[in-house]
PDB file of C-alpha atoms in Angstrom:
ATOM      1  CA  MET A   1     142.063 218.684 302.986  1.00 89.00           C
ATOM      2  CA  ARG A   2     144.838 220.015 305.219  1.00 95.00           C
ATOM      3  CA  PHE A   3     143.710 217.790 308.123  1.00 96.00           C
ATOM      4  CA  TYR A   4     143.786 214.694 305.909  1.00 95.00           C
ATOM      5  CA  LEU A   5     147.233 215.470 304.508  1.00 97.00           C
ATOM      6  CA  THR A   6     148.728 216.290 307.908  1.00 97.00           C
ATOM      7  CA  THR A   7     147.240 213.100 309.356  1.00 97.00           C
ATOM      8  CA  ILE A   8     148.579 210.965 306.502  1.00 97.00           C
ATOM      9  CA  ILE A   9     152.082 212.449 306.765  1.00 97.00           C
ATOM     10  CA  LEU A  10     152.254 212.058 310.552  1.00 97.00           C
ATOM     11  CA  LEU A  11     150.831 208.522 310.453  1.00 97.00           C
ATOM     12  CA  SER A  12     153.299 207.569 307.710  1.00 97.00           C
ATOM     13  CA  LEU A  13     156.241 208.818 309.748  1.00 97.00           C
ATOM     14  CA  SER A  14     154.927 207.143 312.898  1.00 97.00           C
ATOM     15  CA  ASN A  15     154.517 203.865 311.015  1.00 96.00           C
ATOM     16  CA  ILE A  16     158.122 203.967 309.867  1.00 96.00           C
ATOM     17  CA  PHE A  17     159.248 204.244 313.487  1.00 95.00           C
ATOM     18  CA  MET A  18     156.814 201.568 314.658  1.00 95.00           C
ATOM     19  CA  THR A  19     157.810 199.119 311.943  1.00 95.00           C
ATOM     20  CA  PHE A  20     161.442 199.443 313.005  1.00 93.00           C
ATOM     21  CA  ALA A  21     160.434 199.153 316.673  1.00 93.00           C
ATOM     22  CA  TRP A  22     158.426 195.984 316.044  1.00 92.00           C
ATOM     23  CA  TYR A  23     160.611 194.213 313.488  1.00 94.00           C
ATOM     24  CA  GLY A  24     163.996 195.946 313.140  1.00 91.00           C
ATOM     25  CA  HIS A  25     165.419 194.072 316.133  1.00 92.00           C
ATOM     26  CA  LEU A  26     164.919 190.791 314.245  1.00 93.00           C
ATOM     27  CA  ARG A  27     167.725 191.823 311.936  1.00 91.00           C
ATOM     28  CA  ASN A  28     169.869 194.098 314.102  1.00 87.00           C
ATOM     29  CA  LEU A  29     169.588 192.619 317.584  1.00 91.00           C
ATOM     30  CA  SER A  30     168.837 188.957 316.927  1.00 89.00           C
ATOM     31  CA  GLN A  31     171.898 187.823 318.873  1.00 92.00           C
ATOM     32  CA  THR A  32     171.198 189.994 321.945  1.00 93.00           C
ATOM     33  CA  PRO A  33     168.925 189.096 324.853  1.00 95.00           C
ATOM     34  CA  TRP A  34     165.279 189.870 324.164  1.00 94.00           C
ATOM     35  CA  ILE A  35     165.117 192.386 327.029  1.00 95.00           C
ATOM     36  CA  ILE A  36     167.716 194.596 325.316  1.00 94.00           C
ATOM     37  CA  ALA A  37     165.754 194.416 322.073  1.00 93.00           C
ATOM     38  CA  ALA A  38     162.583 195.272 324.005  1.00 94.00           C
ATOM     39  CA  PHE A  39     164.126 198.397 325.538  1.00 94.00           C
ATOM     40  CA  ALA A  40     165.602 199.467 322.202  1.00 93.00           C
ATOM     41  CA  SER A  41     162.197 198.974 320.581  1.00 93.00           C
ATOM     42  CA  TRP A  42     160.539 200.915 323.382  1.00 93.00           C
ATOM     43  CA  GLY A  43     162.807 203.889 322.710  1.00 92.00           C
ATOM     44  CA  ILE A  44     161.958 203.802 319.009  1.00 93.00           C
ATOM     45  CA  ALA A  45     158.257 203.412 319.805  1.00 93.00           C
ATOM     46  CA  LEU A  46     158.349 206.613 321.850  1.00 94.00           C
ATOM     47  CA  MET A  47     159.069 208.513 318.635  1.00 94.00           C
ATOM     48  CA  GLU A  48     156.154 206.691 317.009  1.00 95.00           C
ATOM     49  CA  TYR A  49     153.779 207.828 319.738  1.00 95.00           C
ATOM     50  CA  LEU A  50     155.000 211.415 319.547  1.00 97.00           C
ATOM     51  CA  LEU A  51     153.804 211.417 315.921  1.00 97.00           C
ATOM     52  CA  GLN A  52     150.815 209.074 316.149  1.00 96.00           C
ATOM     53  CA  VAL A  53     148.950 210.828 318.969  1.00 97.00           C
ATOM     54  CA  PRO A  54     148.850 214.244 317.259  1.00 97.00           C
ATOM     55  CA  ALA A  55     148.060 212.530 313.929  1.00 98.00           C
ATOM     56  CA  ASN A  56     144.984 210.889 315.416  1.00 97.00           C
ATOM     57  CA  ARG A  57     143.885 214.066 317.172  1.00 98.00           C
ATOM     58  CA  ILE A  58     144.175 216.055 313.947  1.00 98.00           C
ATOM     59  CA  GLY A  59     142.545 213.333 311.873  1.00 97.00           C
ATOM     60  CA  HIS A  60     139.671 212.889 314.311  1.00 97.00           C
ATOM     61  CA  GLN A  61     138.520 216.391 313.413  1.00 97.00           C
ATOM     62  CA  VAL A  62     137.500 215.128 309.951  1.00 96.00           C
ATOM     63  CA  MET A  63     137.330 211.316 310.340  1.00 95.00           C
ATOM     64  CA  ASN A  64     135.735 208.906 312.755  1.00 93.00           C
ATOM     65  CA  VAL A  65     137.792 206.363 314.694  1.00 95.00           C
ATOM     66  CA  GLY A  66     137.040 203.545 312.238  1.00 92.00           C
ATOM     67  CA  GLN A  67     138.270 205.645 309.346  1.00 93.00           C
ATOM     68  CA  LEU A  68     141.421 206.564 311.255  1.00 95.00           C
ATOM     69  CA  LYS A  69     142.111 202.899 311.997  1.00 93.00           C
ATOM     70  CA  ILE A  70     141.643 201.761 308.403  1.00 93.00           C
ATOM     71  CA  LEU A  71     143.775 204.674 307.173  1.00 94.00           C
ATOM     72  CA  GLN A  72     146.483 203.608 309.623  1.00 94.00           C
ATOM     73  CA  GLU A  73     146.281 200.015 308.363  1.00 91.00           C
ATOM     74  CA  CYS A  74     146.629 201.170 304.741  1.00 92.00           C
ATOM     75  CA  ILE A  75     149.657 203.227 305.687  1.00 95.00           C
ATOM     76  CA  ALA A  76     151.082 200.389 307.792  1.00 93.00           C
ATOM     77  CA  LEU A  77     150.936 197.997 304.855  1.00 90.00           C
ATOM     78  CA  SER A  78     152.432 200.648 302.562  1.00 92.00           C
ATOM     79  CA  VAL A  79     155.352 201.006 304.976  1.00 95.00           C
ATOM     80  CA  PHE A  80     155.678 197.316 305.865  1.00 92.00           C
ATOM     81  CA  ILE A  81     155.944 195.904 302.351  1.00 91.00           C
ATOM     82  CA  PRO A  82     159.007 197.982 301.314  1.00 93.00           C
ATOM     83  CA  PHE A  83     160.503 197.428 304.786  1.00 95.00           C
ATOM     84  CA  SER A  84     160.164 193.654 304.570  1.00 94.00           C
ATOM     85  CA  ILE A  85     161.502 193.489 301.020  1.00 93.00           C
ATOM     86  CA  LEU A  86     164.249 196.130 301.116  1.00 95.00           C
ATOM     87  CA  TYR A  87     165.374 196.057 304.748  1.00 95.00           C
ATOM     88  CA  MET A  88     164.568 192.526 305.903  1.00 94.00           C
ATOM     89  CA  LYS A  89     165.445 191.068 302.469  1.00 94.00           C
ATOM     90  CA  GLU A  90     162.328 188.907 302.294  1.00 92.00           C
ATOM     91  CA  LYS A  91     161.008 187.786 298.954  1.00 93.00           C
ATOM     92  CA  PRO A  92     157.800 189.480 297.815  1.00 90.00           C
ATOM     93  CA  SER A  93     154.822 187.248 297.213  1.00 90.00           C
ATOM     94  CA  MET A  94     151.306 187.505 295.898  1.00 93.00           C
ATOM     95  CA  ASP A  95     150.094 187.370 299.494  1.00 90.00           C
ATOM     96  CA  TYR A  96     151.109 191.033 299.800  1.00 87.00           C
ATOM     97  CA  VAL A  97     148.923 191.848 296.803  1.00 90.00           C
ATOM     98  CA  TRP A  98     145.925 189.983 298.232  1.00 93.00           C
ATOM     99  CA  ALA A  99     146.384 191.561 301.663  1.00 89.00           C
ATOM    100  CA  GLY A 100     146.664 194.988 300.046  1.00 87.00           C
ATOM    101  CA  LEU A 101     143.473 194.459 298.076  1.00 93.00           C
ATOM    102  CA  CYS A 102     141.618 193.408 301.224  1.00 92.00           C
ATOM    103  CA  ILE A 103     142.783 196.540 303.041  1.00 90.00           C
ATOM    104  CA  LEU A 104     141.846 198.709 300.063  1.00 90.00           C
ATOM    105  CA  GLY A 105     138.398 197.123 300.145  1.00 92.00           C
ATOM    106  CA  ALA A 106     138.118 197.922 303.845  1.00 90.00           C
ATOM    107  CA  ALA A 107     139.200 201.508 303.165  1.00 90.00           C
ATOM    108  CA  PHE A 108     136.590 201.833 300.429  1.00 91.00           C
ATOM    109  CA  PHE A 109     133.801 200.725 302.747  1.00 91.00           C
ATOM    110  CA  MET A 110     134.956 202.984 305.601  1.00 88.00           C
ATOM    111  CA  PHE A 111     135.233 206.032 303.324  1.00 90.00           C
ATOM    112  CA  ARG A 112     132.536 205.271 300.742  1.00 88.00           C
ATOM    113  CA  LYS A 113     130.135 207.975 301.971  1.00 85.00           C
ATOM    114  CA  LYS A 114     132.858 210.587 301.544  1.00 81.00           C
ATOM    115  CA  LEU A 115     134.038 209.097 298.248  1.00 82.00           C
ATOM    116  CA  MET A 116     130.537 208.804 296.806  1.00 83.00           C
ATOM    117  CA  GLY A 117     129.533 212.278 297.953  1.00 77.00           C
ATOM    118  CA  ALA A 118     126.800 211.150 300.334  1.00 64.00           C
TER     119      ALA A 118
END
C-alpha cells in the first residue's frame, strides 16, 4: 500500500507542476513571445520530472506500465479540472463529467484484476 500511496502523492504533485507548465502561460504570459513562455514552462516542467520519474519507478514495483499511465491520467484530470475552473476561470461543463467517467472506466479495466481479487 505504501508504494501506491507514495506514487499517487508524487504523481499528483508532478501533475500540478505540469499543468502549470503546459497551460499557466496562457493566462500569465499571453502577451510575451512564445519562446519566453516555452523557457518558463521548461523550468516548471523540470520540477515535474523530478517528481514524476521517482513516482513511476516506485509505482512500477507494484503496477505495470499501463496501470501507471491510467493512474497518471486519472490524476491529471483530477488536477486539470480544478485548475481550469479556479485558475483559468473557465466554465465547467458536462464534458468534464463524461471525460471523467471514461477515464474511470479505463482505470477499472486496467486495475480490475487487483480490484476483483484475481
